[in-house]
Coordinates of C-alpha atoms and ligand atoms in Angstrom, one line a residue:
M1095 CA 0.0 0.0 0.0
S1096 CA 1.2 3.5 -0.8
T1097 CA 2.2 5.5 2.2
A1098 CA 0.2 8.4 0.9
S1099 CA -3.1 6.5 0.4
K1100 CA -6.1 8.2 1.9
P1101 CA -6.8 7.3 5.5
K1102 CA -10.2 5.8 6.4
S1103 CA -12.7 8.4 7.6
P1104 CA -12.8 8.8 11.4
A1105 CA -16.5 8.0 11.4
T1106 CA -15.7 4.5 10.2
Q1107 CA -12.6 4.1 12.3
Q1108 CA -12.4 3.3 16.0
L1109 CA -9.9 5.2 18.1
I1110 CA -6.3 3.8 17.7
P1111 CA -4.9 4.2 21.1
L1112 CA -1.3 5.2 21.9
S1113 CA -0.3 2.4 24.1
A1114 CA -3.0 0.1 25.3
P1115 CA -2.7 -3.0 27.5
E1116 CA -2.6 -6.4 25.7
I1117 CA -4.4 -8.9 27.9
S1118 CA -4.4 -12.1 26.0
G1119 CA -2.8 -14.7 28.1
N1120 CA -3.4 -16.3 31.5
E1121 CA -4.6 -13.0 33.2
W1122 CA -8.2 -14.2 33.8
K1123 CA -7.1 -17.6 35.0
Y1124 CA -4.6 -16.4 37.5
V1125 CA -6.8 -13.5 38.8
K1126 CA -9.7 -16.0 39.2
E1127 CA -7.4 -18.3 41.2
C1128 CA -6.8 -15.4 43.7
L1129 CA -10.6 -14.8 43.9
D1130 CA -11.4 -18.5 44.3
T1131 CA -8.8 -19.0 47.0
G1132 CA -9.3 -15.7 48.8
W1133 CA -5.6 -14.6 48.4
V1134 CA -6.4 -11.1 47.2
S1135 CA -4.2 -8.9 49.3
S1136 CA -0.5 -8.2 49.7
V1137 CA 0.4 -11.7 50.8
G1138 CA 0.0 -14.7 48.4
P1139 CA 1.8 -17.0 46.1
F1140 CA 1.6 -14.7 43.0
V1141 CA 3.5 -11.9 44.7
E1142 CA 6.6 -14.2 45.1
R1143 CA 6.1 -15.7 41.7
F1144 CA 5.9 -12.3 40.0
E1145 CA 9.0 -11.2 41.9
A1146 CA 10.9 -14.4 40.9
A1147 CA 9.8 -14.0 37.2
V1148 CA 11.0 -10.4 37.0
A1149 CA 14.3 -11.1 38.8
D1150 CA 14.9 -14.1 36.5
F1151 CA 14.1 -12.1 33.4
V1152 CA 16.3 -9.1 34.4
G1153 CA 19.1 -11.4 35.8
T1154 CA 19.2 -9.9 39.3
K1155 CA 19.3 -11.9 42.5
F1156 CA 16.3 -10.2 44.1
A1157 CA 13.1 -8.4 43.3
V1158 CA 10.6 -6.7 45.5
A1159 CA 7.1 -5.9 44.2
T1160 CA 5.6 -2.5 44.9
V1161 CA 2.3 -0.7 44.5
N1162 CA 3.7 1.4 41.5
G1163 CA 6.9 2.5 39.9
T1164 CA 7.1 5.8 41.8
S1165 CA 7.0 4.1 45.2
A1166 CA 9.7 1.7 43.9
I1167 CA 12.0 4.7 43.1
H1168 CA 11.2 6.4 46.4
I1169 CA 12.3 3.4 48.3
A1170 CA 15.3 2.6 46.1
L1171 CA 16.6 6.2 46.6
K1172 CA 16.1 5.9 50.3
I1173 CA 18.0 2.6 50.5
A1174 CA 20.8 4.2 48.4
G1175 CA 21.2 6.7 51.2
I1176 CA 19.5 9.8 49.7
E1177 CA 18.6 12.3 52.5
A1178 CA 17.1 15.7 52.8
G1179 CA 19.3 18.4 51.3
D1180 CA 21.2 16.0 49.0
E1181 CA 21.4 16.4 45.2
V1182 CA 20.7 13.6 42.7
L1183 CA 21.4 13.8 38.9
I1184 CA 18.5 12.9 36.7
A1185 CA 17.6 13.3 33.0
A1186 CA 15.9 16.6 32.1
I1187 CA 13.6 14.8 29.6
T1188 CA 11.6 12.2 31.4
F1189 CA 8.2 11.8 33.0
I1190 CA 8.3 13.7 36.3
A1191 CA 7.9 10.6 38.7
P1192 CA 11.6 10.0 39.5
A1193 CA 12.1 13.7 40.2
N1194 CA 9.1 13.7 42.5
A1195 CA 10.5 10.7 44.4
I1196 CA 13.8 12.7 44.9
R1197 CA 11.7 15.5 46.3
Y1198 CA 9.7 13.1 48.6
L1199 CA 13.0 12.6 50.4
G1200 CA 13.7 16.3 50.6
A1201 CA 16.5 16.0 48.1
Y1202 CA 17.0 18.1 44.9
P1203 CA 17.2 16.9 41.3
V1204 CA 20.0 18.2 39.2
F1205 CA 18.9 18.1 35.5
V1206 CA 21.2 16.6 32.9
D1207 CA 20.4 17.4 29.3
A1208 CA 19.8 14.6 26.7
E1209 CA 22.4 13.3 24.3
P1210 CA 21.2 14.5 20.8
N1211 CA 21.4 11.2 18.9
Y1212 CA 19.7 8.8 21.3
W1213 CA 17.7 11.2 23.5
Q1214 CA 19.0 9.7 26.7
M1215 CA 20.9 11.3 29.7
D1216 CA 24.2 12.6 28.2
P1217 CA 27.2 11.0 30.0
E1218 CA 29.4 13.9 28.8
K1219 CA 27.1 16.3 30.6
V1220 CA 27.2 14.2 33.7
S1221 CA 31.0 14.2 33.6
E1222 CA 31.1 18.0 32.9
F1223 CA 28.9 18.7 36.0
L1224 CA 30.7 16.4 38.4
N1225 CA 34.2 17.5 37.3
N1226 CA 33.6 21.2 36.8
S1227 CA 30.8 22.2 39.2
C1228 CA 31.5 19.9 42.2
E1229 CA 34.3 19.4 44.7
M1230 CA 35.4 16.7 47.1
R1231 CA 35.3 17.6 50.8
N1232 CA 36.4 15.0 53.4
G1233 CA 35.6 12.2 50.9
A1234 CA 32.2 13.5 50.0
L1235 CA 31.2 15.3 46.8
Y1236 CA 29.5 18.7 47.0
N1237 CA 28.0 21.0 44.4
S1238 CA 30.2 24.1 44.7
N1239 CA 27.3 26.4 43.6
T1240 CA 24.7 25.1 46.1
D1241 CA 26.9 23.6 48.8
R1242 CA 24.6 20.5 48.7
R1243 CA 26.0 17.0 48.9
V1244 CA 25.8 15.1 45.6
K1245 CA 24.9 11.5 46.3
A1246 CA 23.5 9.6 43.3
I1247 CA 22.8 9.4 39.6
V1248 CA 19.4 8.3 38.3
P1249 CA 19.8 7.2 34.6
V1250 CA 16.3 7.1 33.2
H1251 CA 16.1 4.7 30.3
V1252 CA 13.4 6.6 28.4
L1253 CA 11.0 5.3 25.8
G1254 CA 12.4 1.7 25.9
H1255 CA 16.0 2.7 24.9
P1256 CA 19.0 2.3 27.3
V1257 CA 21.2 5.1 28.6
D1258 CA 24.9 4.9 27.6
L1259 CA 25.7 3.6 31.0
D1260 CA 29.4 2.5 31.1
P1261 CA 30.8 6.0 31.2
I1262 CA 28.2 6.9 33.9
L1263 CA 29.1 3.9 36.0
E1264 CA 32.7 4.7 35.7
I1265 CA 32.3 8.3 36.8
A1266 CA 29.9 7.3 39.6
R1267 CA 32.7 4.9 40.9
K1268 CA 35.2 7.7 40.7
F1269 CA 33.1 10.0 42.9
N1270 CA 31.5 7.3 45.0
L1271 CA 28.0 7.9 43.9
A1272 CA 25.1 5.4 43.9
V1273 CA 23.5 4.6 40.5
V1274 CA 19.8 4.0 40.8
E1275 CA 18.4 3.0 37.4
D1276 CA 14.9 4.2 36.5
A1277 CA 14.1 1.4 34.1
T1278 CA 10.4 1.9 34.4
E1279 CA 9.9 2.4 30.7
S1280 CA 12.4 -0.1 29.4
L1281 CA 11.8 -3.6 30.7
G1282 CA 13.5 -5.9 28.2
A1283 CA 15.9 -3.3 26.8
K1284 CA 19.6 -4.2 26.7
Y1285 CA 22.8 -2.1 27.0
R1286 CA 25.7 -3.8 25.3
G1287 CA 23.9 -7.1 25.7
R1288 CA 23.1 -6.6 29.4
K1289 CA 19.5 -6.1 30.5
V1290 CA 18.6 -2.7 31.9
G1291 CA 17.8 -3.0 35.6
N1292 CA 20.9 -5.0 36.2
L1293 CA 23.5 -2.4 35.5
G1294 CA 23.6 -0.1 38.6
Q1295 CA 23.2 -1.0 42.3
I1296 CA 19.4 -1.0 42.3
A1297 CA 16.7 -0.4 39.7
C1298 CA 13.0 0.1 39.3
F1299 CA 10.2 -0.9 36.9
S1300 CA 6.7 0.2 36.5
F1301 CA 3.6 -1.8 35.4
N1302 CA 1.4 1.1 34.9
G1303 CA -1.4 0.7 32.3
N1304 CA 0.7 2.1 29.4
K1305 CA 3.9 0.1 30.1
I1306 CA 5.1 -2.9 28.1
I1307 CA 3.6 -5.2 30.6
T1308 CA 0.9 -4.0 33.0
T1309 CA -0.7 -5.0 36.3
G1310 CA -3.1 -2.0 36.1
G1311 CA -0.7 -0.3 38.5
G1312 CA 2.4 -1.8 40.0
G1313 CA 6.2 -1.6 40.3
M1314 CA 9.3 -3.6 41.2
I1315 CA 12.6 -2.9 42.8
V1316 CA 15.5 -5.2 41.6
T1317 CA 19.0 -5.5 43.0
N1318 CA 21.8 -8.0 43.5
D1319 CA 22.4 -6.8 47.1
E1320 CA 20.7 -9.0 49.6
A1321 CA 20.7 -6.4 52.4
W1322 CA 19.2 -3.8 50.1
A1323 CA 16.5 -6.3 49.0
R1324 CA 15.7 -7.1 52.6
Q1325 CA 15.5 -3.4 53.4
A1326 CA 13.2 -2.8 50.4
K1327 CA 10.8 -5.5 51.6
Y1328 CA 10.9 -4.1 55.1
L1329 CA 10.3 -0.4 54.1
T1330 CA 7.5 -1.3 51.7
T1331 CA 5.6 -3.3 54.3
Q1332 CA 5.4 -0.6 57.1
A1333 CA 8.8 -1.5 58.5
K1334 CA 7.5 -4.3 60.8
D1335 CA 10.2 -5.4 63.2
D1336 CA 7.9 -7.8 65.0
P1337 CA 4.7 -8.4 63.0
L1338 CA 3.0 -10.3 65.9
E1339 CA 3.6 -7.6 68.5
Y1340 CA 3.4 -4.7 66.0
I1341 CA 6.8 -3.3 66.8
H1342 CA 8.1 -0.7 64.4
N1343 CA 11.5 1.0 64.8
E1344 CA 11.4 3.1 61.7
V1345 CA 8.8 4.9 59.6
G1346 CA 7.7 2.5 56.9
Y1347 CA 5.4 2.6 53.9
N1348 CA 2.4 0.6 52.7
Y1349 CA 3.8 0.1 49.2
R1350 CA 3.2 -3.6 48.7
L1351 CA 1.6 -5.0 45.5
T1352 CA -1.5 -7.1 46.0
N1353 CA -1.6 -10.8 45.0
L1354 CA -4.4 -10.0 42.6
L1355 CA -2.3 -7.6 40.6
A1356 CA 0.8 -9.8 40.9
A1357 CA -1.3 -12.6 39.4
M1358 CA -1.9 -10.4 36.4
G1359 CA 1.9 -9.6 36.4
C1360 CA 2.7 -13.3 36.2
A1361 CA 0.5 -13.7 33.1
Q1362 CA 2.0 -10.6 31.5
M1363 CA 5.5 -11.8 32.1
E1364 CA 4.7 -14.9 30.1
L1365 CA 3.8 -12.6 27.2
L1366 CA 6.7 -10.2 27.5
P1367 CA 9.0 -11.8 24.9
S1368 CA 6.2 -11.6 22.3
F1369 CA 5.4 -8.0 23.2
I1370 CA 9.0 -7.0 22.7
E1371 CA 9.1 -8.7 19.4
R1372 CA 5.9 -7.0 18.2
K1373 CA 7.0 -3.6 19.5
R1374 CA 10.3 -4.0 17.5
E1375 CA 8.3 -5.1 14.4
I1376 CA 6.1 -2.0 14.7
A1377 CA 9.2 0.2 15.1
S1378 CA 10.8 -1.2 12.0
R1379 CA 7.6 -0.7 9.9
Y1380 CA 7.4 2.9 11.1
A1381 CA 11.1 3.4 10.4
K1382 CA 10.8 2.0 6.9
Q1383 CA 7.8 4.1 5.8
L1384 CA 8.1 7.3 7.8
G1385 CA 11.8 7.4 7.4
E1386 CA 11.3 8.3 3.7
I1387 CA 9.3 11.4 4.5
P1388 CA 11.3 14.7 4.6
G1389 CA 11.2 16.4 8.0
I1390 CA 10.7 13.2 10.0
S1391 CA 13.5 11.7 12.1
I1392 CA 12.7 8.2 13.1
M1393 CA 13.2 6.8 16.6
P1394 CA 16.9 6.1 17.1
E1395 CA 18.5 2.8 18.3
A1396 CA 22.2 3.2 19.2
P1397 CA 24.6 0.5 17.9
W1398 CA 25.2 -0.6 21.4
A1399 CA 21.5 -0.7 22.3
F1400 CA 18.6 -3.2 22.0
S1401 CA 15.5 -1.0 22.4
T1402 CA 12.0 -2.3 23.1
H1403 CA 10.7 0.9 21.3
W1404 CA 8.2 1.0 24.2
L1405 CA 6.7 4.3 23.1
Y1406 CA 7.5 4.8 19.4
T1407 CA 8.5 8.4 18.9
V1408 CA 9.6 10.5 16.0
L1409 CA 10.8 14.1 15.6
I1410 CA 9.1 16.5 13.3
E1411 CA 11.2 19.3 11.8
A1412 CA 8.4 21.8 11.1
Q1413 CA 10.1 23.8 8.3
V1414 CA 10.7 20.7 6.2
F1415 CA 7.7 18.6 7.1
G1416 CA 5.3 21.4 6.5
M1417 CA 3.7 21.5 10.0
D1418 CA 4.9 21.3 13.6
S1419 CA 4.5 18.4 15.9
R1420 CA 1.4 19.9 17.7
A1421 CA -0.4 20.5 14.4
L1422 CA 0.3 16.9 13.4
L1423 CA -1.0 15.8 16.8
R1424 CA -4.2 17.7 16.2
L1425 CA -4.6 16.2 12.8
L1426 CA -4.1 12.7 14.1
A1427 CA -6.7 13.3 16.8
K1428 CA -9.2 14.4 14.1
E1429 CA -8.5 11.0 12.4
N1430 CA -9.1 9.2 15.6
V1431 CA -5.5 8.4 16.2
Q1432 CA -4.1 9.0 19.6
S1433 CA -0.6 10.6 19.8
R1434 CA 1.2 12.8 22.3
P1435 CA 4.2 15.0 22.7
L1436 CA 7.1 14.2 25.1
W1437 CA 7.0 15.6 28.7
Q1438 CA 7.6 19.2 29.6
P1439 CA 11.4 19.1 30.4
L1440 CA 11.9 18.9 34.1
H1441 CA 14.1 22.0 34.3
R1442 CA 11.0 24.0 33.1
S1443 CA 8.6 22.5 35.7
Q1444 CA 7.2 24.8 38.3
A1445 CA 6.9 21.8 40.6
L1446 CA 10.7 21.5 40.6
K1447 CA 11.7 25.1 40.5
D1448 CA 13.6 24.8 43.9
S1449 CA 16.3 22.9 42.0
G1450 CA 17.6 26.2 40.4
E1451 CA 18.2 27.2 36.8
F1452 CA 19.4 24.8 34.2
T1453 CA 20.0 25.0 30.4
C1454 CA 19.0 21.9 28.5
P1455 CA 18.6 22.8 24.8
I1456 CA 18.3 19.2 23.6
A1457 CA 15.5 18.4 26.1
D1458 CA 13.7 21.6 24.9
R1459 CA 14.1 20.5 21.3
L1460 CA 12.8 17.0 22.0
N1461 CA 9.8 18.6 23.8
R1462 CA 9.1 20.8 20.8
D1463 CA 9.5 18.3 18.0
A1464 CA 8.8 14.9 19.4
I1465 CA 5.5 13.0 18.8
S1466 CA 4.7 9.5 20.1
L1467 CA 2.6 7.3 17.8
P1468 CA 0.4 4.3 18.5
C1469 CA 2.5 1.3 19.3
S1470 CA 0.5 -1.1 21.5
A1471 CA 1.7 -4.7 21.3
G1472 CA -1.8 -5.5 20.2
L1473 CA -1.8 -2.9 17.3
S1474 CA -2.9 -4.6 14.1
N1475 CA -0.9 -4.1 10.9
G1476 CA -4.1 -2.5 9.4
D1477 CA -4.3 0.2 12.2
L1478 CA -0.5 0.7 12.0
Q1479 CA -1.0 1.5 8.2
V1480 CA -3.8 3.9 9.0
V1481 CA -1.4 5.9 11.3
I1482 CA 1.4 5.8 8.7
D1483 CA -1.1 7.0 6.0
V1484 CA -2.4 9.9 8.1
V1485 CA 1.2 11.1 8.7
A1486 CA 2.2 10.6 5.1
S1487 CA -0.9 12.4 3.7
A1488 CA -0.3 15.3 6.2
A1489 CA 3.2 15.6 4.7
A1490 CA 1.9 15.3 1.1
S1491 CA -0.7 18.0 1.6
R1492 CA 2.0 20.5 2.5
H1493 CA 4.3 19.9 -0.5
Ligands
LIG1490 C1 10.4 7.4 33.7 C2 9.3 7.0 34.6 N1 9.6 6.9 35.9 C3 8.7 6.5 36.8 C4 7.4 6.2 36.4 C5 6.4 5.9 37.5 O1 5.8 4.7 37.4 P1 4.3 4.6 38.0 O2 3.4 5.3 37.1 O3 4.1 3.1 38.0 O4 4.3 5.2 39.4 C6 7.0 6.3 35.1 C7 5.7 6.0 34.5 O5 4.7 6.1 34.9 C8 8.0 6.7 34.2 O6 7.7 6.8 32.9

């Protein structure tokens, strides 16, 4: 089919969602098992089974399920030693959740611009900040401008693509900083053959409704450190020191995932390899057909990366394409195709203004030009072609 063929009229076409759950395995069966046995709450066999499945897939020794990805990051940062007044390096272009988790602890995010080719946290910018804006005092690193202690780096693997992590791990070792991976968007992605989530000291996943697998809402902390895993379980279950006598020596959190949702997670984990395969197929079809259109830059995959292409995203160069990303978004919406821009860069967020002033031109450009297109694992080839045709005819109409 020609890429410029006329799209179906919206009246005859159902909404094509951006990233919808694909519930096509044992979800009903496993959830029914919970209902039939009464194991519906935060204790039950599916919780442990889901934890084991994720640990096994990622290759870490331990996994602790949580109520969502944000709580997973909150606890992982706490375990990594982040305290009030500390600073933590984080990508400028990401969903706000990891920055919020830093703020929950009273710490401050330091925004690192994206690398222009792969859109991930730029290792050179990390190095520039640590080497030029920080100083060691009594074995601890301080930001010379704010006088705050710098404790950790949070590489956020955005959109299913890994961060270039080796240089970040190396500089983190040099300055004795913890590396807490936010792998929430990238379950299944690999960096130089190694799965994300098993590259730093501790990592987090999300199973929110739009993620590659979903439990409706849920998260996971993974680590190879037994003491940290124990601490994660302890803190996410209200820090019970003696569950019988209700003794608590620390403030804990009710962050455990329920058996019901873990049951869904177990079924989704069985489907994950097929989801990754389908997402990559969708990405390669988009790349082939949209890559021919002037003014569109297709979603990158670095030579050292295996991307899941979790949320398929392209850049629109308005002058060449003939309209900007927001105009294309409105046009897609008219054709019943759901799309969205990337997040407001965090250095521009009023919610995070206490972090100070940052200049992140690549993040700004990504925010201006990026548009994410439908890429659910259950997307049919027919619907995929409808999306491609709408974009292609938008371009054709302007030339
Ligand atoms: C980069 C990033 N971090 C953290 C989260 C938080 O996960 P959750 O929505 O499960 O709390 C999300 C997604 O929602 C995310 O995209």
